[in-house]
Each structure stands twice: as C-alpha cells, then as structure tokens.
Coordinates of C-alpha atoms and ligand atoms in Angstrom, one line a residue:
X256 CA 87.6 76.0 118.4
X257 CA 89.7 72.9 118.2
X258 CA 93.3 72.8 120.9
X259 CA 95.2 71.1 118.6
X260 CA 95.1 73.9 115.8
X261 CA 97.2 76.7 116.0
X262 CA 95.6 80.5 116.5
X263 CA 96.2 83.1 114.2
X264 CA 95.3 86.5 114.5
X265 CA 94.6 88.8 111.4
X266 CA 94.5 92.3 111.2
X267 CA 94.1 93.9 108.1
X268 CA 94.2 97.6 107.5
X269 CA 90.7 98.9 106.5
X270 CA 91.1 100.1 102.5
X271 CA 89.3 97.9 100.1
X272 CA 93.1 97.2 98.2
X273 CA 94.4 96.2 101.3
X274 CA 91.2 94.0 103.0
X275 CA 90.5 92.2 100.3
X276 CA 93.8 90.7 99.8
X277 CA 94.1 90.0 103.1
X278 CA 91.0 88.4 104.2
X279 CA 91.7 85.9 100.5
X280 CA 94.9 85.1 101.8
X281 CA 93.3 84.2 105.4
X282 CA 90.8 81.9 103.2
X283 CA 93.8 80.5 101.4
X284 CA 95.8 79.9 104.3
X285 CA 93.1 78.1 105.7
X286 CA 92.3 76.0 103.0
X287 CA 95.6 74.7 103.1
X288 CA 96.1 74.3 106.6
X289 CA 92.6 71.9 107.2
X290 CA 92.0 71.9 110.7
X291 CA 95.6 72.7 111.8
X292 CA 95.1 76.4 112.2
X293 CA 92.1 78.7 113.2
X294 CA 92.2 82.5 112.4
X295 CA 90.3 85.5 114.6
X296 CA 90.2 88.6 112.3
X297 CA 90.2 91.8 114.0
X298 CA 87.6 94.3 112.1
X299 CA 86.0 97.6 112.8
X300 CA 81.6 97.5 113.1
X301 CA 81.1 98.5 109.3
X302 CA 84.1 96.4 107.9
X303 CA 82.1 93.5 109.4
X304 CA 80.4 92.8 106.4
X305 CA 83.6 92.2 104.1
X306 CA 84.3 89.3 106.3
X307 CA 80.5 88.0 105.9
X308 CA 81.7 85.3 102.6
X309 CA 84.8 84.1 104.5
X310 CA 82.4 83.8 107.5
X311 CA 79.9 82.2 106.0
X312 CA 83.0 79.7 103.8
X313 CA 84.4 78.4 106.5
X314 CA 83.2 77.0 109.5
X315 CA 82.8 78.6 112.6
X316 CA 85.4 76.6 114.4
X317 CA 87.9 77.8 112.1
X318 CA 87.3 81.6 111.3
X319 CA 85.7 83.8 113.9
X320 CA 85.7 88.1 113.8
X321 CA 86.8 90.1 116.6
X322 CA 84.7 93.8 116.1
X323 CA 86.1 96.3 117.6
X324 CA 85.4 100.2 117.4
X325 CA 87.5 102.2 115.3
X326 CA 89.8 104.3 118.0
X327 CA 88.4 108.3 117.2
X328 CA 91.2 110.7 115.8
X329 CA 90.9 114.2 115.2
X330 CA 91.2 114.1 111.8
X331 CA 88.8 111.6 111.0
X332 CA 85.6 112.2 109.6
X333 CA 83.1 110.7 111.5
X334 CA 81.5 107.4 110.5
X335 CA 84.8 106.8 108.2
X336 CA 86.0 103.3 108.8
X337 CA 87.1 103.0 105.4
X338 CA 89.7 104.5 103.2
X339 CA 87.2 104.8 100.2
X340 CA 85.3 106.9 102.4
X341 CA 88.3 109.6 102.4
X342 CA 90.5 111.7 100.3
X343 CA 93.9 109.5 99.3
X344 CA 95.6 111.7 101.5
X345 CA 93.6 111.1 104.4
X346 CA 94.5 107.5 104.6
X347 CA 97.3 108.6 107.7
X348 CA 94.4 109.5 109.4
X349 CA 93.2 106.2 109.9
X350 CA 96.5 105.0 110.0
X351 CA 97.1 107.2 112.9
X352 CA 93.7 106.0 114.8
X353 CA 94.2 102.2 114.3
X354 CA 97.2 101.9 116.8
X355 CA 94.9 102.6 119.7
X356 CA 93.5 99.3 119.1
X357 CA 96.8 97.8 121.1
X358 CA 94.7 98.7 124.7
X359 CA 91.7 96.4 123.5
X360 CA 93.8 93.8 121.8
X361 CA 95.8 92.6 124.9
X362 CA 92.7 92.7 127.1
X363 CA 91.6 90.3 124.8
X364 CA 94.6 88.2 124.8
X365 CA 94.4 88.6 128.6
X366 CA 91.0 87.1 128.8
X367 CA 91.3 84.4 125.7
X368 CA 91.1 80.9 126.6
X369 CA 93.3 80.2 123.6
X370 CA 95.1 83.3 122.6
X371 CA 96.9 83.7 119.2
X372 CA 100.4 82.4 118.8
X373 CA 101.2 84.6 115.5
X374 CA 100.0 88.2 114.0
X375 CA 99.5 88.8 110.2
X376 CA 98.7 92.0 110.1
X377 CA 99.0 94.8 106.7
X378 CA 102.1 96.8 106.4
X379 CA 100.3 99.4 107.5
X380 CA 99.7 98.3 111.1
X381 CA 103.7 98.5 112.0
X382 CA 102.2 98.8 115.8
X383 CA 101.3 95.4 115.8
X384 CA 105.3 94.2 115.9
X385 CA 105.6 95.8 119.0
X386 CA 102.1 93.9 120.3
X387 CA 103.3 90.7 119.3
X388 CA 106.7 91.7 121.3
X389 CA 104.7 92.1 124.0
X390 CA 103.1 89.0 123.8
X391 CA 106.5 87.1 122.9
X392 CA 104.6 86.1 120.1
X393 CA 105.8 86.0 116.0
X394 CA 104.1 89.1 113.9
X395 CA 104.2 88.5 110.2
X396 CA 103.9 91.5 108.0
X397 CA 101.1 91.1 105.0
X398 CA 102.3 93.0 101.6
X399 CA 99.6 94.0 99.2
X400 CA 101.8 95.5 98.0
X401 CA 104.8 94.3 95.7
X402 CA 107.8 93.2 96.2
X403 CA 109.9 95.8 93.8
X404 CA 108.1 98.5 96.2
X405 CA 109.5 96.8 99.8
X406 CA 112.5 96.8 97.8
X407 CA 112.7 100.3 97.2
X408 CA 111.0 101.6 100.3
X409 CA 114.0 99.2 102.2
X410 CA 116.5 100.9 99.9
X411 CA 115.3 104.3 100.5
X412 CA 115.2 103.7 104.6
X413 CA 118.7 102.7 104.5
X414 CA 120.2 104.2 101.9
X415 CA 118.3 107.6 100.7
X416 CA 119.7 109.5 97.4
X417 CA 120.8 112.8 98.4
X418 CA 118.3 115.3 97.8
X419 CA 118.2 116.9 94.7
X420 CA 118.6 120.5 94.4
X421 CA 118.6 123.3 91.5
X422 CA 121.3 125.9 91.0
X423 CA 119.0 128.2 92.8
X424 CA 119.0 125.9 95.9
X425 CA 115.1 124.6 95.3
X426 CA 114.0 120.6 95.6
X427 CA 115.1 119.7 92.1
X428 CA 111.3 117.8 90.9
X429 CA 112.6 116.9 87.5
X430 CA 115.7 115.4 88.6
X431 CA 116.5 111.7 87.7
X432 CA 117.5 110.1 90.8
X433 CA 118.4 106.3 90.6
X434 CA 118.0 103.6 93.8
X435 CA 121.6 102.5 93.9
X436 CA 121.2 99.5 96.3
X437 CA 118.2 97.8 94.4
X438 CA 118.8 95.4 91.7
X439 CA 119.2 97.2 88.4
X440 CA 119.5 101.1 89.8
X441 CA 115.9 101.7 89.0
X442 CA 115.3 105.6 88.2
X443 CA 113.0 108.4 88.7
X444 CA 112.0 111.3 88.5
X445 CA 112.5 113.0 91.9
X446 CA 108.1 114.1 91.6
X447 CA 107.7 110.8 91.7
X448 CA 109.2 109.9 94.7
X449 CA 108.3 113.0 96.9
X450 CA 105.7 111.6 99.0
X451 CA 107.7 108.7 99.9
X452 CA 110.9 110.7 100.4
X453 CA 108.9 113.2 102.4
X454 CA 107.1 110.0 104.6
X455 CA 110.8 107.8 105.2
X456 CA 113.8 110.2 104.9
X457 CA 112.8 113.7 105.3
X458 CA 112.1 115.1 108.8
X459 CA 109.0 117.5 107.3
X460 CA 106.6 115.3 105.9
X461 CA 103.6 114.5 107.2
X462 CA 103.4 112.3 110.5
X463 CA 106.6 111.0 109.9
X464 CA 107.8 109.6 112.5
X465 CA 104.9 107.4 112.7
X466 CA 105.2 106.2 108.8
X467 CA 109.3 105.5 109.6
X468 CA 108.2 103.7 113.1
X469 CA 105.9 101.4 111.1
X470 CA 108.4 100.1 108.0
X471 CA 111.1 99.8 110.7
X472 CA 108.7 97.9 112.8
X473 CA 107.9 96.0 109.2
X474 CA 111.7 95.5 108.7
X475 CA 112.2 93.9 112.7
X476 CA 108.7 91.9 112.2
X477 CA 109.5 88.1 111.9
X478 CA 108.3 87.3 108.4
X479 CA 107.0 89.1 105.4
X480 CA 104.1 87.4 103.3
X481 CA 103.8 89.4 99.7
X482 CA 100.8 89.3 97.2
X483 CA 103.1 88.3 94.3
X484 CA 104.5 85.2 92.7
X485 CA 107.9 84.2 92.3
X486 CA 108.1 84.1 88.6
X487 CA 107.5 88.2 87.8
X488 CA 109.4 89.1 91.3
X489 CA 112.1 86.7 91.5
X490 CA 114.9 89.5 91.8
X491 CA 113.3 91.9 94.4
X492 CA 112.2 89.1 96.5
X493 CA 115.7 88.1 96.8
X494 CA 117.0 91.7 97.5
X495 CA 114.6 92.2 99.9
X496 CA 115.5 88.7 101.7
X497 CA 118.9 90.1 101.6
X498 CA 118.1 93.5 102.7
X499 CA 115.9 92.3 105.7
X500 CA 118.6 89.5 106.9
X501 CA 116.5 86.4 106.2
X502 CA 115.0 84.2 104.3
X503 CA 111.1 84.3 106.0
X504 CA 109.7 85.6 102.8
X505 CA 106.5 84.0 101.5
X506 CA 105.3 85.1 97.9
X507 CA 101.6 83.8 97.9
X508 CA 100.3 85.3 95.3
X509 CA 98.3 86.2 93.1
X510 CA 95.2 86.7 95.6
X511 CA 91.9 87.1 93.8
X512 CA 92.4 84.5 90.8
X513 CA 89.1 84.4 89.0
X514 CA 88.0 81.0 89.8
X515 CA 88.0 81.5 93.4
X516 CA 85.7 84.6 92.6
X517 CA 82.3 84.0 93.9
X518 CA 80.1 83.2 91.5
X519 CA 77.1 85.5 92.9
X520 CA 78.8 88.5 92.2
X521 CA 77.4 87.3 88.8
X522 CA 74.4 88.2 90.1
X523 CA 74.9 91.7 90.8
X524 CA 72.9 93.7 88.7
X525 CA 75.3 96.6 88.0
X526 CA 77.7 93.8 87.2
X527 CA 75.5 92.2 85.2
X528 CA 74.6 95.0 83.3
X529 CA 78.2 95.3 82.1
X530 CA 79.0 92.1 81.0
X531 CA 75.5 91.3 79.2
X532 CA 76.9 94.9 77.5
X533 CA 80.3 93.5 77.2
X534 CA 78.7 90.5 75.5
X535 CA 77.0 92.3 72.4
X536 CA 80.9 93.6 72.0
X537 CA 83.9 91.8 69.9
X538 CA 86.9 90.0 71.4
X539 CA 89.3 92.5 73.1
X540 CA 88.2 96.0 71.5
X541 CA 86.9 97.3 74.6
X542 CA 89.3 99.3 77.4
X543 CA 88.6 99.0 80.8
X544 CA 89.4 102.3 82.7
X545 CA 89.7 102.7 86.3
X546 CA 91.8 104.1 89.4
X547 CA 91.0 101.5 92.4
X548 CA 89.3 102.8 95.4
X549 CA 91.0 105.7 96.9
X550 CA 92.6 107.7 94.5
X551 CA 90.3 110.2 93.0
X552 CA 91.3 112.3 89.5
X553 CA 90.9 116.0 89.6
X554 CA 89.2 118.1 87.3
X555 CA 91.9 118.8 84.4
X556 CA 92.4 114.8 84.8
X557 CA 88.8 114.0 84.3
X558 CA 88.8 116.3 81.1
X559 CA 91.7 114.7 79.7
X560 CA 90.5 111.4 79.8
X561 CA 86.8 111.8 79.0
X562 CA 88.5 113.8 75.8
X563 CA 91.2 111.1 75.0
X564 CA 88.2 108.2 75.1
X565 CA 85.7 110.7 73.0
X566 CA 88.9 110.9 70.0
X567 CA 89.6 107.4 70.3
X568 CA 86.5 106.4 69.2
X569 CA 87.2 102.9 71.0
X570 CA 84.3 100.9 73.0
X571 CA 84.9 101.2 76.6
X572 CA 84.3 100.9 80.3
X573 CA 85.2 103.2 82.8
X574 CA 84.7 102.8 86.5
X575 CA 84.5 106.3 87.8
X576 CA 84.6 106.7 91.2
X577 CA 82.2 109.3 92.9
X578 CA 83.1 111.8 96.2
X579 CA 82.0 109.9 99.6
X580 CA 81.3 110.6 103.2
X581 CA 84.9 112.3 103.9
X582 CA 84.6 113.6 100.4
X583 CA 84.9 117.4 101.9
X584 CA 84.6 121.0 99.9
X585 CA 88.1 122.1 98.9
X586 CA 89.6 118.8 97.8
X587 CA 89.8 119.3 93.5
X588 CA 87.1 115.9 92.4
X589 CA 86.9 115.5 89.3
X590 CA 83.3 115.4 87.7
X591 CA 82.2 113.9 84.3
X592 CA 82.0 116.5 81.8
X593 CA 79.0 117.8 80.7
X594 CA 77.5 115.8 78.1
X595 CA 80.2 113.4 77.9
X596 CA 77.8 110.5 78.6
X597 CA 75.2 111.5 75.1
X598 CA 78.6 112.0 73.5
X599 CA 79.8 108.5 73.6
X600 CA 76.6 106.7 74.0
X601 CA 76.1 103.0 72.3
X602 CA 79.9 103.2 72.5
X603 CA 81.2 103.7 76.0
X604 CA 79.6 103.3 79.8
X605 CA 80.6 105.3 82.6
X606 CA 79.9 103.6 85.8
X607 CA 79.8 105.0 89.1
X608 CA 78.7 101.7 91.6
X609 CA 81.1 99.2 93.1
X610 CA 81.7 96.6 89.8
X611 CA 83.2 93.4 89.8
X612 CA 86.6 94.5 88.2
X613 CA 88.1 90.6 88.0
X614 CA 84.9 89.8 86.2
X615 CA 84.9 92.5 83.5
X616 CA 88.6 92.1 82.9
X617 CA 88.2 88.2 82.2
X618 CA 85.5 89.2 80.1
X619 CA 86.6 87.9 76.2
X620 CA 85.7 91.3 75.0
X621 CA 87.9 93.2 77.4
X622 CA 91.2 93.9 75.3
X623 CA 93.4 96.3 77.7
X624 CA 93.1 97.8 80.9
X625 CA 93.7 102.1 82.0
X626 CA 94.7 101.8 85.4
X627 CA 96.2 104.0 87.9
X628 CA 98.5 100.8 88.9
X629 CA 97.6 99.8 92.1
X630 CA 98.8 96.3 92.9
X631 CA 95.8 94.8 93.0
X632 CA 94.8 96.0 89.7
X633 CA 97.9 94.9 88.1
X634 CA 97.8 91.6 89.6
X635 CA 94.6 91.2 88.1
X636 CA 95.2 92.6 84.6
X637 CA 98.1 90.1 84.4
X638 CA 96.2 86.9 85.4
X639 CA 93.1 88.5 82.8
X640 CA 96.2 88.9 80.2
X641 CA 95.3 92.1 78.9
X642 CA 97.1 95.5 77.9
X643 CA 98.0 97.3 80.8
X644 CA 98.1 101.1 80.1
X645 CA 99.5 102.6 82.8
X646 CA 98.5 106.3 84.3
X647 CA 100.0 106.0 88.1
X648 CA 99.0 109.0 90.5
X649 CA 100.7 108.1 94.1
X650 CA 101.4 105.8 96.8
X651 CA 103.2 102.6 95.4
X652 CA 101.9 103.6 92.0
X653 CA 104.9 104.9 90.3
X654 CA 107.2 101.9 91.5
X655 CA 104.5 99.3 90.0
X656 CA 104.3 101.3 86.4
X657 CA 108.2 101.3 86.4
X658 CA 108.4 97.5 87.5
X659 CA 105.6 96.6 84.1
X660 CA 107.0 99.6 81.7
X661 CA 110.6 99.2 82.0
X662 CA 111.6 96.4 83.7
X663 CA 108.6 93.4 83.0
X664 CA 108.1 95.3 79.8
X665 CA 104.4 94.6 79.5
X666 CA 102.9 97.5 80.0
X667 CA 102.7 100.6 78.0
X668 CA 102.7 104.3 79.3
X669 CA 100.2 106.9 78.4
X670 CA 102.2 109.5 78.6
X671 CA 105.9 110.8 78.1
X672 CA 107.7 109.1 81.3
X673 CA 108.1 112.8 82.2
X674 CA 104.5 114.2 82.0
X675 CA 102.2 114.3 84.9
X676 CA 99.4 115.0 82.9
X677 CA 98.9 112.8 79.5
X678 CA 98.2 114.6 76.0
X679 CA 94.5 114.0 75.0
X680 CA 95.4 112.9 71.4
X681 CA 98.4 110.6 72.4
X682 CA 95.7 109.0 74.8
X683 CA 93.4 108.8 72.3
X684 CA 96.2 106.8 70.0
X685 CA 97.7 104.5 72.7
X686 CA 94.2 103.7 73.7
X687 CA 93.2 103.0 70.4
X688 CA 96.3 100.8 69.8
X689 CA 95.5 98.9 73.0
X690 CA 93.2 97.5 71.6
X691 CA 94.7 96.9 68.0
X692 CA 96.5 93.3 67.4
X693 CA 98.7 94.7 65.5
X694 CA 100.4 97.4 68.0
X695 CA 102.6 96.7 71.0
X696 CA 103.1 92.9 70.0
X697 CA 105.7 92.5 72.3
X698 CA 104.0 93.5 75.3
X699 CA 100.9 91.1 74.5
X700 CA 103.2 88.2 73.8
X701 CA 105.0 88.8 77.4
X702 CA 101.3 89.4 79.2
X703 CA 100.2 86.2 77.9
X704 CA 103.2 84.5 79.5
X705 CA 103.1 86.3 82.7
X706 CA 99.3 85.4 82.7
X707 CA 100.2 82.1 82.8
X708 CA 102.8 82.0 85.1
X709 CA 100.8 84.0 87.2
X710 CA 97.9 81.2 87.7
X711 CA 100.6 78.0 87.8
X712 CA 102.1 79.8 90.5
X713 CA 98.8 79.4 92.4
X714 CA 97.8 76.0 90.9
X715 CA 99.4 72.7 93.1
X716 CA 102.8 72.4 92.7
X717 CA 103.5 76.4 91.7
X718 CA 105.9 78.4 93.6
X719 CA 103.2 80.4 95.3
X720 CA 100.9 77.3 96.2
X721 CA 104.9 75.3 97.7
X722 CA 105.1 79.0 100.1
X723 CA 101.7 79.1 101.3
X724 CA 102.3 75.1 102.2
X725 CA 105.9 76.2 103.9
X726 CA 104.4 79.2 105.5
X727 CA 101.6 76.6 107.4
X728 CA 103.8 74.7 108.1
X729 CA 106.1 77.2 109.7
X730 CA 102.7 78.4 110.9
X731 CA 101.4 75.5 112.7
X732 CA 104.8 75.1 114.8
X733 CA 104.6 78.7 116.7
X734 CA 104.4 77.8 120.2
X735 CA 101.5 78.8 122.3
X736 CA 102.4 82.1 124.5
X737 CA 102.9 82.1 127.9
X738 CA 100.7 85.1 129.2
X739 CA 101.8 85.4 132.8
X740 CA 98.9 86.2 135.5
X741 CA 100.9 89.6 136.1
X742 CA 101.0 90.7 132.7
X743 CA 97.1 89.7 131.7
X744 CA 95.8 91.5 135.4
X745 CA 98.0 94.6 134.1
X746 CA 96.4 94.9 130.5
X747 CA 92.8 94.1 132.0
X748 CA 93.2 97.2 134.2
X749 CA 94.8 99.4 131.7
X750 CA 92.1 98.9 128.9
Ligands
LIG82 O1 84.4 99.0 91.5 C1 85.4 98.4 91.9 C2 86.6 99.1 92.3 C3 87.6 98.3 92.7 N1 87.5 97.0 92.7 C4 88.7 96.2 93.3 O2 89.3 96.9 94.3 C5 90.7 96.6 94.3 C6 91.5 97.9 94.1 O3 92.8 97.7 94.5 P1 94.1 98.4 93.8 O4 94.0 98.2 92.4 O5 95.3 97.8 94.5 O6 93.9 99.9 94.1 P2 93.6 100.8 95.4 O7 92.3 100.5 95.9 O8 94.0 102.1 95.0 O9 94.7 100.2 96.4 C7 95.6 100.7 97.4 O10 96.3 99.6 97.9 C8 97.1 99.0 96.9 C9 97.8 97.7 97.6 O11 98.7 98.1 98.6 C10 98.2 99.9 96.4 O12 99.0 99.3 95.4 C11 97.5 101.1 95.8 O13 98.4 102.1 95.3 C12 96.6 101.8 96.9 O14 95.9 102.9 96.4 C13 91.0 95.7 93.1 O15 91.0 94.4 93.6 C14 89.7 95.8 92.2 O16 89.4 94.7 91.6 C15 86.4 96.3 92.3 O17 86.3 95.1 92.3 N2 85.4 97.1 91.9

C-alpha cells in the first residue's frame, strides 16, 4: 500500500440495492483519485464475492477486503448475511447485528500500520459516526438512496406532522398529510408514511431508538455522498444542505451507468437467454416488471399482476423473485399462478434467477419498466430512458414514486394515488399504453431528457463527475489519525 495515498475505509450495509452502489462508487472514487487514495472494504465471509470484480479491477495496492464475521443476533436466521436472504421486514435484524462490528474494527485500527483517515459507510451503519469519533477521524454517510428521501426523513426528524386521527380517536390511514418544511409541501397519504413515522417519530415502532440513533448519527456525520445527479435533484439537495448546516454534500451519481457494466455479464446464460429473446421482439413493446431484491409481493399482489399482464396482451419480462433461506412459514409469498406460464407463452417470460436488470432495460426492445421504485431501479430506468410505471410497496418507495409522478412528472402510476392494491384492468390498460407511442407523450419526452442529463452528469465535465473530483480532493487532505498507545492497548484488550 503506497504512504503517500490516503486510506479510506468502506463499509457498505449488506443488501444487494445498497452494496452495489456502494462498492461502484468505491471503483469510481478510485478511478478518479489514481494513486492518491487506497480503500479497505469491510465485508462479511459470503458478501466476499461481490467485491471479487473490484478486486480483481483494481490493483491490490489500491483496493484490499477486510472479512469479518457477521456479529449473531437473535433474530437472524442463520447463514443470513444478506438482506435478499430475508423477509423486507427483517432487514432491522441485520441492521441490529452489524454494530457489533465496532469491537473488531478498532482492534484493527489499533493494529494497522496505516489506519484509515475517513469512513464511507451506508446510511444504514449510523454506528460508524460514533467509530470515526472515536478515532478523531471524518465519517461520510453513503446514500443509495435519494435525495428527496434525506429530505423528507430530515423533515420528518425535525419537524413531524401531528398525527392524524379519526373522529373516533383511531390513526387516521387515509389522511393527506403534507411535509411543510420540504420544498414544495410534498403530500401523502398518512399509509404511506407509517413505517417511517412509526421508525423516526413515534415511540412504538419497531427498534426505534436504534433507527432514530442512526439518522441522527447520519445528520452529525461529516459529509453526505448521494447516488443522484444534480440535474433531477437540484432542490432537495439544497434543502438538505440547508437542513444539515453545510454544504459537504456530494451528488455522484448515477452509479451503475451501462458502459461501466461488465461486459461478461453478457455471458450469463439466464441473461443471455433474455436478450437473445428480447432480440426476436420490436423496439420498445416489451415491459420489464420487477420489485428489486427484498421486497416480496403477496399472494392477492401476484394475482393481480399475473392477471393485469394476461389482459394486456403485451410482450413482457418479469423478474419474479422466489422465497430464500430466511424465507420462513407465515410470511404471505406470493406464488405464480397456476398455469399462468402456458397462458402467456411465446408472449411473456417469467424469470426467477438473478438477471442483469441494466442490460435488459437498455435493451432496444425494452419500452417501459413496472417497478416497485427502489432507487436503484429508477436510476436505471432513467439513464435506459424508458416508461417508468410505478407500483411502490415500502421503505423509500413511496417518496421515490411521488418525486417521478408528481414532481419530475415522468412516471406514470398504476393505480389511483389512493389504492394500495391496483385494478387488474386499469393495469392491463396503463401497461398496454406503456408501451404505445402514442400515450403518455409527455412523460417520454421528459425521460428522454432526464436520460440524458443523467449520463452528462457522469461524463467529464458533468456535475456528478466535478463532485466526485471535489470530494477526492477533499478526500485526499484528511489528515492521518493519531491513535495513541493508550487507546490502541485498550481496544486490543476489549475485542
Ligand atoms: O435479478 C436482478 C434483481 C435486481 N438487480 C439489481 O438490483 C438492484 C435493486 O436495487 P433497487 O431497485 O434499489 O431495489 P432494492 O433491492 O429493493 O433496494 C433497497 O435499497 C434501495 C436503495 O436504498 C431502496 O431504494 C429500496 O427501497 C430498497 O428496497 C438494481 O440495481 C437492479 O438492477 C439485478 O441486476 N438483477
């Protein structure tokens, strides 16, 4: 490892939409920085192998991997390293376990001949602010997440709408509630933000403490780096500048452009089985359906959709995603309806391995895009400029569908903004307008441009490609930390 360069360590939180991001940004980061900066990455035995192209990218005197074991946790299944491996709910349980990595991490500081002089870890990992603070080092928060969500998730730590209620004195679901302090008063239904409100504001949720510790531990962190571009952001990256107190807010994104894909994934059989399918198909009738890696549709969901694609009578692909390891009884999973498969034969595949999403959607015959909204996914469906058709379940998922609906208007909803479950024939009609030239012209027109900003922002001289320079340089300029002999015998004895 060369003494001039600067250590980084990285710890991303293990969930595919969170990794991956991640570990691109780390390839990024050091494709700009040249020899000025060398990175450890900090991953669990059977996450090892998702650092494996970076590894084998970069040379060994400027990427290394620290494995350590995941901490146990009651509630974790064991052998789960992964959130694809567990229900969506179940994430907190790894989320829980990962903080008792701080014993392992500062015996290794203790013992490095060159320890780290900066943290990026995910915005799950808020424990790693109080690490760095321990090490008088800078910890720099990595969003996968976009910025209109930090926005709201700031706005709803410091500022939380009062709690709907109905005459009778119950949570009031249906009410419209509106985020005064963010740009614009976004609103919305009060279902929609339940899990959040329960997680930040509320005293019953689940674990919360813990989730409020971690975003205010986000909100103290030095610097926040965001998986999103300054063109389709510009307005919540500047509230949430304003709402954290400074201006150490890098927009990098978006991660994952296609070029930098690898271009053996096009070797991948399953992969290659869809796009060799995809190529006997016309420019942009086909849909591309899928809910990213943790979320999992239930039964009446599964019906609703397998129905809405059999009356659309549309070409499509749809990315189904099977139970796993911490899959257990009693969780409602969603199985492909009997038949389904002969039903739509010649016209539709259902696909149950890992595919190579940015591939298929850059595919020519790929028109729009059924997603559950996940960052990532939109991210991607932007730079592919297709239709995005937006079905969001949880997490940051409402916040993103709200930010393309109503605000960027390039997506389209699939249901009434009200309905948590979507009408099989009004699926069956947005679907097959999705992939129809002559519907939703606006929302095409603005796609295209956003598709195009999107990949300037990461070519030289775009606003994304100027922060991830600025954030080296800020990078490079950390000072080394001063571990004193006291502290480093202490942590050696304590781990
Ligand atoms: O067969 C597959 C399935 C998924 N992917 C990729 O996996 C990622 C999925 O990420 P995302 O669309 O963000 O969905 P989730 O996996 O659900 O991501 C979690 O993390 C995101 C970032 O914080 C949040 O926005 C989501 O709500 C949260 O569920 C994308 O890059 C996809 O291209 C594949 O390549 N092949």
């Amino acid at each position: 490892m060369a003494s001039f360069a600067t250590h980084i360590l990285v710890i991303p939180f293990p969930g595919q939409g969170h990794i991956a991001p991640l570990l691109d940004f780390t390839h990024h980061l050091l494709l700009h920085a040249t020899a000025s900066l060398t990175v450890t990455v900090v991953v669990t035995p059977k996450n090892l192998q998702l650092l494996q192209p970076l590894l084998s990218f970069h040379p060994s005197t400027a990427i290394s991997a620290l494995v350590l074991p995941l901490p146990p946790h009651p509630s974790l299944p064991s052998g789960a390293e992964n959130t694809k491996d567990l229900p969506p709910d179940s994430f907190l349980s790894i989320f829980a376990a990962l903080p008792g990595l701080q014993g392992p991490l500062l015996r290794w500081f203790a013992t490095h001949p060159s320890p780290p002089s900066a943290i990026i870890s995910d915005l799950f990992l808020g424990w790693t602010h109080h690490l760095a603070e321990k090490l008088s080092i800078k910890r720099f928060v990595f969003s996968p997440s976009a910025a209109f969500a930090m926005s709201m998730i700031l706005c709803l730590q410091t500022n939380p709408p009062p709690l709907p209620k109905t005459e009778s004195g119950e949570i009031d679901l249906n009410a419209v509630v509106s985020i005064n302090d963010a740009p614009g008063r976004p609103e919305f239904f009060f279902w929609q933000l339940l899990m959040p409100y329960k997680m930040l504001v509320s005293s019953d949720g689940p674990n919360p403490p813990l989730f409020k510790a971690n975003y205010t531990a986000n909100h103290s962190s030095w610097g926040y780096i965001i998986n999103t571009f300054t063109g389709l952001e510009s307005v919540y990256l500047n509230h949430v500048k304003t709402s954290l107190g400074h201006d150490r807010v890098w927009a990098v994104g978006p991660l994952f452009l296609p070029t930098v894909t690898d271009d053996k994934v096009r070797s991948d059989p399953v992969s290659e089985h869809i796009l060799s399918w995809l190529d006997t198909c016309q420019d942009s009738e086909v849909v591309y359906v899928s809910f990213g890696t943790q979320n999992m549709l239930t039964q009446e969901q599964v019906n609703v959709l397998a129905l809405g694609l059999e009356k659309s009578g549309i070409r499509f692909v749809w990315k189904f995603k099977e139970p796993s390891l911490g899959h257990v009884d009693g969780h409602d999973l969603g199985k492909i309806p009997h038949g389904f498969e002969d039903r739509v034969a010649g016209r539709g595949l259902v696909i149950r391995d890992w595919v190579s999403q940015v591939l298929i959607l850059n595919h020519r015959a790929v028109g729009s895009f059924l997603s559950h909204c996940g960052w990532n996914s939109i991210l991607e469906g932007l730079v592919a400029r297709v239709m995005i058709l937006t079905w969001p379940l949880g997490a940051d998922q409402y916040y993103n569908a709200k930010l393309l609906v109503d605000i960027l208007k390039v997506g389209v909803r699939i249901s009434q903004p009200n309905e948590i479950l979507p009408n099989s024939d009004h699926l069956a009609k947005v679907l097959r307008e999705s992939v129809s030239q002559s519907a939703y012209k606006e929302e095409r027109t603005r796609a295209m441009q956003l598709g195009k900003e999107a990949i300037d922002s990461m070519s030289k001289d775009g606003s994304s490609y100027k922060d991830l320079e600025m954030l080296v340089q800020h990078l490079i300029q950390l000072p080394k930390p001063m571990l004193s002999e006291h502290d480093k015998n202490k942590w050696i004895e304590e781990s």
